[in-house]
PDB file of C-alpha atoms in Angstrom:
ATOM      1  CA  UNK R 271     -39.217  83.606 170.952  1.00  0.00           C
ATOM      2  CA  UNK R 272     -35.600  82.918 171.367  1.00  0.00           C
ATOM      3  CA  UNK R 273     -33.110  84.100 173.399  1.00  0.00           C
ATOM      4  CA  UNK R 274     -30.630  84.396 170.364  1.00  0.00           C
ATOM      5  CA  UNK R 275     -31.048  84.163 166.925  1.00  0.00           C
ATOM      6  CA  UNK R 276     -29.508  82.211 164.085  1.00  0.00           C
ATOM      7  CA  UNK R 277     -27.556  86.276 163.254  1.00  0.00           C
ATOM      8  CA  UNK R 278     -26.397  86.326 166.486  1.00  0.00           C
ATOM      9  CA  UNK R 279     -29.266  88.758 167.921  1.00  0.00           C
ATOM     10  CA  UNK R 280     -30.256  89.099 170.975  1.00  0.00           C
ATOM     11  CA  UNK R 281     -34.288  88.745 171.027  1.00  0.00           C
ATOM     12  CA  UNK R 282     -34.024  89.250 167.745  1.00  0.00           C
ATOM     13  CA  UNK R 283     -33.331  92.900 167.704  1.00  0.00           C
ATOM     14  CA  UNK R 284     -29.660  93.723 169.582  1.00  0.00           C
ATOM     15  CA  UNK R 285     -26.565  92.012 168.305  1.00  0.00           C
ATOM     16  CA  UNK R 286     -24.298  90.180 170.703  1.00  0.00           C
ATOM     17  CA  UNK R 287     -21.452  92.059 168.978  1.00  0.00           C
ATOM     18  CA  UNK R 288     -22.720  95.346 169.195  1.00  0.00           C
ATOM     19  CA  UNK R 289     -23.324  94.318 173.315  1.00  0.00           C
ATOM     20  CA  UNK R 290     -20.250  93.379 173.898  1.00  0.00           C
ATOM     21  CA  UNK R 291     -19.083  97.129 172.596  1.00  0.00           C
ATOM     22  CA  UNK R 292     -21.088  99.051 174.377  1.00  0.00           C
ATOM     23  CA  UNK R 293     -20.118  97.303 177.536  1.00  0.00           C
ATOM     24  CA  UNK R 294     -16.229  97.868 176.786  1.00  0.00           C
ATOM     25  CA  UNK R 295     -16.968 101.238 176.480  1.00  0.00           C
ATOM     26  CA  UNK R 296     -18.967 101.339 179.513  1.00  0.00           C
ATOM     27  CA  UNK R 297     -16.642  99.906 181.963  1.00  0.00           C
ATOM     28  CA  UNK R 298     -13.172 102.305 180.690  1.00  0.00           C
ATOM     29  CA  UNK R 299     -15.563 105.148 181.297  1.00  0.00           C
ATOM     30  CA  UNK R 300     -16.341 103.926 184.604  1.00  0.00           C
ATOM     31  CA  UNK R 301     -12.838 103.208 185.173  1.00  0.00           C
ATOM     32  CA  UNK R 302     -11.551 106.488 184.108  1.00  0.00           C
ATOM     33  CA  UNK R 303     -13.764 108.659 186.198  1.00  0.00           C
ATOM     34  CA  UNK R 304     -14.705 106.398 189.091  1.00  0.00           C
ATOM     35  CA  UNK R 305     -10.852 104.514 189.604  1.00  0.00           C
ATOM     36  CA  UNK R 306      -8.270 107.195 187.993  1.00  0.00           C
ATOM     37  CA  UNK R 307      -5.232 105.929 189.876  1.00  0.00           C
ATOM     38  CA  UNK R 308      -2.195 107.419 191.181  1.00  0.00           C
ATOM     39  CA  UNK R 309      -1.139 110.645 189.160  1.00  0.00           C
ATOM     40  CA  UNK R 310       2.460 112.116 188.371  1.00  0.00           C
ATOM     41  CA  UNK R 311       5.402 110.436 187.435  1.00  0.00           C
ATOM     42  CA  UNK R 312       6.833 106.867 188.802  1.00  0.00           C
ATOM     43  CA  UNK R 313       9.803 109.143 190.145  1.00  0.00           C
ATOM     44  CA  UNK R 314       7.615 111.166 192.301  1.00  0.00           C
ATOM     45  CA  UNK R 315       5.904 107.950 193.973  1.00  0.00           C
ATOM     46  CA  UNK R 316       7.454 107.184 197.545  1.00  0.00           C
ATOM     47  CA  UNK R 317       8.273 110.435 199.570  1.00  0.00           C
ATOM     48  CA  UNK R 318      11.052 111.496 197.633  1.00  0.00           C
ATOM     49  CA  UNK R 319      13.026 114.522 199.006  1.00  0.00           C
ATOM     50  CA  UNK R 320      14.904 117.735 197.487  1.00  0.00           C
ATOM     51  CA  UNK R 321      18.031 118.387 197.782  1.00  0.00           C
ATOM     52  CA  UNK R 322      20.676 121.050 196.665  1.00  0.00           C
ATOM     53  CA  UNK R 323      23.338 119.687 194.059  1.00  0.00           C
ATOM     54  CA  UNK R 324      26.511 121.047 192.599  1.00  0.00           C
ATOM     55  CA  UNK R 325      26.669 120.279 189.188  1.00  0.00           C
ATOM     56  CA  UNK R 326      30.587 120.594 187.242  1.00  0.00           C
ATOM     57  CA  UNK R 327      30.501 120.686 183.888  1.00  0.00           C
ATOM     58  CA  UNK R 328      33.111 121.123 180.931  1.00  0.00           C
ATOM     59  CA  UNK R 329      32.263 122.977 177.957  1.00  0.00           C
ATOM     60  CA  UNK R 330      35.085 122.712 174.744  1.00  0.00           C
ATOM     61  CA  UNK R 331      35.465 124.286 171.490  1.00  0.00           C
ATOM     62  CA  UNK R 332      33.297 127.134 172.443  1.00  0.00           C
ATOM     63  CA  UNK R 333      33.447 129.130 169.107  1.00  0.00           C
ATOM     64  CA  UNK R 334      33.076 132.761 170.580  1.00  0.00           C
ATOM     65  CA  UNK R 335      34.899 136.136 169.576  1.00  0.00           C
ATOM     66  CA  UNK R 336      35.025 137.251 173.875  1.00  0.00           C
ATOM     67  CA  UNK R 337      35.356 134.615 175.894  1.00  0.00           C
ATOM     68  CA  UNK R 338      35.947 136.993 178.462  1.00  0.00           C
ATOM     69  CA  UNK R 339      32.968 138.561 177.984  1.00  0.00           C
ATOM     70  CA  UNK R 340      31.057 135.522 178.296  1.00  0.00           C
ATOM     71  CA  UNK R 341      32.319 134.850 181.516  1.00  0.00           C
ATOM     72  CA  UNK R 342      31.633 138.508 182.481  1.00  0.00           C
ATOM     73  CA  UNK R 343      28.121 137.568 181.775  1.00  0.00           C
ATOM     74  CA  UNK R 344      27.583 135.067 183.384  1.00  0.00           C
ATOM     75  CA  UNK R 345      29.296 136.107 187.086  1.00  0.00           C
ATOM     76  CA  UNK R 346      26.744 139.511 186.487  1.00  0.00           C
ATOM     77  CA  UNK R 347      23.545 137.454 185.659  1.00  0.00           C
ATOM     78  CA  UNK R 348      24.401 134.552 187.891  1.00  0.00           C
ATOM     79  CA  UNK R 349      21.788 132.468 186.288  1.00  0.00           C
ATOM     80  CA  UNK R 350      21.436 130.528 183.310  1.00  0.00           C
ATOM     81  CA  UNK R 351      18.567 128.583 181.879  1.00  0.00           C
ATOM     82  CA  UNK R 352      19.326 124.397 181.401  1.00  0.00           C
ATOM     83  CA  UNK R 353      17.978 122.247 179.089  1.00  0.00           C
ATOM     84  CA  UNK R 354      18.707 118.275 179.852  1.00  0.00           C
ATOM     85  CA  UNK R 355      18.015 115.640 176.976  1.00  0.00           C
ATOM     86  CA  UNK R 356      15.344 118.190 174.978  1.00  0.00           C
ATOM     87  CA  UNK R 357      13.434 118.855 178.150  1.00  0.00           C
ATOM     88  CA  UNK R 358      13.805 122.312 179.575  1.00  0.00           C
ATOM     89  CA  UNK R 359      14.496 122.065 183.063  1.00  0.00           C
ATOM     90  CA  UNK R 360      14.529 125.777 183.956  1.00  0.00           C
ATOM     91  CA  UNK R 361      16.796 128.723 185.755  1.00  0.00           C
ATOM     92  CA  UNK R 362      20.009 127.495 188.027  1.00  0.00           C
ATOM     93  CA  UNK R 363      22.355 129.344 189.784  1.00  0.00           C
ATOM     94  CA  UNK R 364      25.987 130.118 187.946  1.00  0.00           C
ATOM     95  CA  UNK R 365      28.328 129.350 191.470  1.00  0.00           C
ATOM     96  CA  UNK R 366      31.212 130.257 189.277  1.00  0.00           C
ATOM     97  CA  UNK R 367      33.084 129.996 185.608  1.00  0.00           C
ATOM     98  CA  UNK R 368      36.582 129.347 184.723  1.00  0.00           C
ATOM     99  CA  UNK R 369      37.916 130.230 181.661  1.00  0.00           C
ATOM    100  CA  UNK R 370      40.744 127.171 180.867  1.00  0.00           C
ATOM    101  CA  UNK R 371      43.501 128.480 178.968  1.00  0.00           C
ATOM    102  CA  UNK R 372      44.527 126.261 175.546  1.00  0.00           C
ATOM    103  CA  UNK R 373      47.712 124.796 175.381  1.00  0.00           C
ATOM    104  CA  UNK R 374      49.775 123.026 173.286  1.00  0.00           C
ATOM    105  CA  UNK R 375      52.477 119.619 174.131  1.00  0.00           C
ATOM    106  CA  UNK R 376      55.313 121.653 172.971  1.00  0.00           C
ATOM    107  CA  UNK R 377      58.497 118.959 172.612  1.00  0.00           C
ATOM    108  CA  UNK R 378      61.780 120.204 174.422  1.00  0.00           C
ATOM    109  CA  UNK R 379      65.492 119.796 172.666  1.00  0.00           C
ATOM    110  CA  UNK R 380      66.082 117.257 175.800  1.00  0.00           C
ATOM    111  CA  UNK R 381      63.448 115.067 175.514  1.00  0.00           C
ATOM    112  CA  UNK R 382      61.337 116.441 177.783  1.00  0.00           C
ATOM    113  CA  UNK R 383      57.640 118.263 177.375  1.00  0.00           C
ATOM    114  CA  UNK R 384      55.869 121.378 178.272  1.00  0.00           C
ATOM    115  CA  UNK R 385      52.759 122.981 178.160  1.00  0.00           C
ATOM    116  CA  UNK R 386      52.737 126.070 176.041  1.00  0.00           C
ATOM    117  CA  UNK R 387      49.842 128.712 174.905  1.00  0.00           C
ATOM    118  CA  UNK R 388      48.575 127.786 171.757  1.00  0.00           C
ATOM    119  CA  UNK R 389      49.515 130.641 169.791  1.00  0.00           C
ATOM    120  CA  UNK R 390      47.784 129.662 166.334  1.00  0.00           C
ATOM    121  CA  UNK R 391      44.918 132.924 165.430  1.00  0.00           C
ATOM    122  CA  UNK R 392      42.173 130.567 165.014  1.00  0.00           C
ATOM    123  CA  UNK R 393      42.164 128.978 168.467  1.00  0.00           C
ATOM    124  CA  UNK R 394      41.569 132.739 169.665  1.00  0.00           C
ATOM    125  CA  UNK R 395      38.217 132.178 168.934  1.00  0.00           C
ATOM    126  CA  UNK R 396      37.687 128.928 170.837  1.00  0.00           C
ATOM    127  CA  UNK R 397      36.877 128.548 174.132  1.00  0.00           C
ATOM    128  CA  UNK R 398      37.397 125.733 176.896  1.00  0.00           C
ATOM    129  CA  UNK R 399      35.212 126.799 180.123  1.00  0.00           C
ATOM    130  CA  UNK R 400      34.615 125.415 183.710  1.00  0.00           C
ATOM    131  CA  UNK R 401      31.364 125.995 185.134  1.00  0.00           C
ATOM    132  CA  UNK R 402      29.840 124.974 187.758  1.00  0.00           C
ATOM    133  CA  UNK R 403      25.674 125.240 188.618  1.00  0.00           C
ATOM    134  CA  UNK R 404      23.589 124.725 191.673  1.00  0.00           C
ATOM    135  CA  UNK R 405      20.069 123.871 192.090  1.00  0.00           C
ATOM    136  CA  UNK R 406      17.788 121.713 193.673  1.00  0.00           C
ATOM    137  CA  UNK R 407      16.846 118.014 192.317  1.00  0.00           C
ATOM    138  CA  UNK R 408      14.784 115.234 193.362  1.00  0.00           C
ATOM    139  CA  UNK R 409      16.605 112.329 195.123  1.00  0.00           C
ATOM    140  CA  UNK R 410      15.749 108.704 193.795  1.00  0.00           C
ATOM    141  CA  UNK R 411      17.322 105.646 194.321  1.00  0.00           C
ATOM    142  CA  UNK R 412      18.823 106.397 190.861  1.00  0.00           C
ATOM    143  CA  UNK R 413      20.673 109.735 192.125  1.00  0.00           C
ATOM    144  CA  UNK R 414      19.629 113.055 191.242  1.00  0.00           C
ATOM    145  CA  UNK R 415      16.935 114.050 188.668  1.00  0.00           C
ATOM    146  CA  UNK R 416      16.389 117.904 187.809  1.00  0.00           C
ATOM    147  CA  UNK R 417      12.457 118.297 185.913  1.00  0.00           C
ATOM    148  CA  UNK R 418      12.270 114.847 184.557  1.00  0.00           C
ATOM    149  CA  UNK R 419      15.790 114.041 183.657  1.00  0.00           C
ATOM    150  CA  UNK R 420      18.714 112.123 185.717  1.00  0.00           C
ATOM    151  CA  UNK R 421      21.628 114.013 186.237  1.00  0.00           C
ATOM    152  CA  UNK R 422      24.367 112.155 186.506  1.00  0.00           C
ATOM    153  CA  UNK R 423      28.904 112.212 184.563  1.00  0.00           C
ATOM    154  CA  UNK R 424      28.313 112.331 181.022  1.00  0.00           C
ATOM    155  CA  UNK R 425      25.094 113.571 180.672  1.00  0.00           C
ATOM    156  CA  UNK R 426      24.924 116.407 178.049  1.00  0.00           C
ATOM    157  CA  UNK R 427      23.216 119.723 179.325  1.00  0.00           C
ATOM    158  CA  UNK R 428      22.531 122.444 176.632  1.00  0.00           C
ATOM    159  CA  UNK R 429      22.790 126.220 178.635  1.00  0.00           C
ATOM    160  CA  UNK R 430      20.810 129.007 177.408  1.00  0.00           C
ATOM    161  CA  UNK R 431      20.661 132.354 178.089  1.00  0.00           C
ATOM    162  CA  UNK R 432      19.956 135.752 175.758  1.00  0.00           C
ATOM    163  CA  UNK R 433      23.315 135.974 173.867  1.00  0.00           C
ATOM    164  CA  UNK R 434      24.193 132.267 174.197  1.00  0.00           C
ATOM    165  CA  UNK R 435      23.389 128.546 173.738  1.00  0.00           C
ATOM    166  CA  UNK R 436      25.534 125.714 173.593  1.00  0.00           C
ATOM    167  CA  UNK R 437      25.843 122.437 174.853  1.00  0.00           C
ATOM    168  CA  UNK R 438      28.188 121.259 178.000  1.00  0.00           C
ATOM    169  CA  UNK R 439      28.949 117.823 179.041  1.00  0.00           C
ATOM    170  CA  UNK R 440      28.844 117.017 183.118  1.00  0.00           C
ATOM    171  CA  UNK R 441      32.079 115.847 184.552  1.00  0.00           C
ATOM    172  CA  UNK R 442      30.737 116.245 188.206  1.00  0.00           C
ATOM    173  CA  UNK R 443      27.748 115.875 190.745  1.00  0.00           C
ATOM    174  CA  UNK R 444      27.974 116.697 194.002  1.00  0.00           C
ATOM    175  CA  UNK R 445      24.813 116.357 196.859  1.00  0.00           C
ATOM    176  CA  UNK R 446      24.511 118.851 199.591  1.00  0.00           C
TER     177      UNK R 446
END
């Protein structure tokens, strides 16, 4: 009796192909349960350390009918709940909110400029805002990451609370 047969069989009953599977299968299983490898993320990987940030950020155009109320809000609750890129990152402290007042480049008779109060009804209902939020974040060697997402100027953060969500845009982080 042969070894292989003219159908690729081995002793005449097992194909080669069908061999070949079963082994493939065999050895991921093996290598799933016997070698799993390292587990969490590649930022977690090398002793990184926690550390409290400051995080500015500049919210504009905030359509809202009490802006002072907002801010009333948020100094009472003192925490608000971030969301970075999609991926909810969880509560933060509110270290404080600044309302920023809207003016207007008002053109003087000599020549000269000067900021005025926008006194047009519809920008009553618009709000600029200064706020500034502290946590703690992982340090990498690419800065500061809060849950799974870099922190860094520019990147959009999206504050939610019970009354409230809208997005802000960072203009500052500072490490402890």
């Amino acid at each position: 009796m042969k070894i292989l047969d003219r159908q690729g069989r081995l002793f005449g009953k097992i194909s080669i192909l069908d061999l070949g599977a079963a082994l493939v299968i065999l050895l991921v299983v093996i290598g799933i349960f016997f070698f799993p490898g390292t587990s969490g993320s590649v930022a977690q990987i090398g002793g990184v350390t926690t550390k409290p940030v400051e995080v500015d950020l500049i919210v504009r155009g905030l359509s809202v009918r009490d802006p002072e109320a907002l801010v009333r809000e948020f100094q009472e609750k003192g925490k608000t709940n971030v969301i970075i890129r999609n991926q909810p990152y969880g509560q933060v402290d509110v270290k404080s909110v600044q309302l920023l007042t809207r003016t207007l480049a008002v053109p003087q008779p000599d020549g000269s400029v000067k900021a005025l109060p926008d006194p047009r009804q519809e920008e009553s209902f618009s709000a600029n805002l200064l706020m500034t939020l502290g946590g703690n974040a992982r340090m990498t060697d690419d800065g500061p990451v809060l849950g799974n997402s870099k922190v860094k100027i520019g990147t959009p953060m999206e504050l939610e609370g019970t009354t409230y969500s809208f997005n802000a845009s960072v203009i500052d982080v500072r490490i402890k």
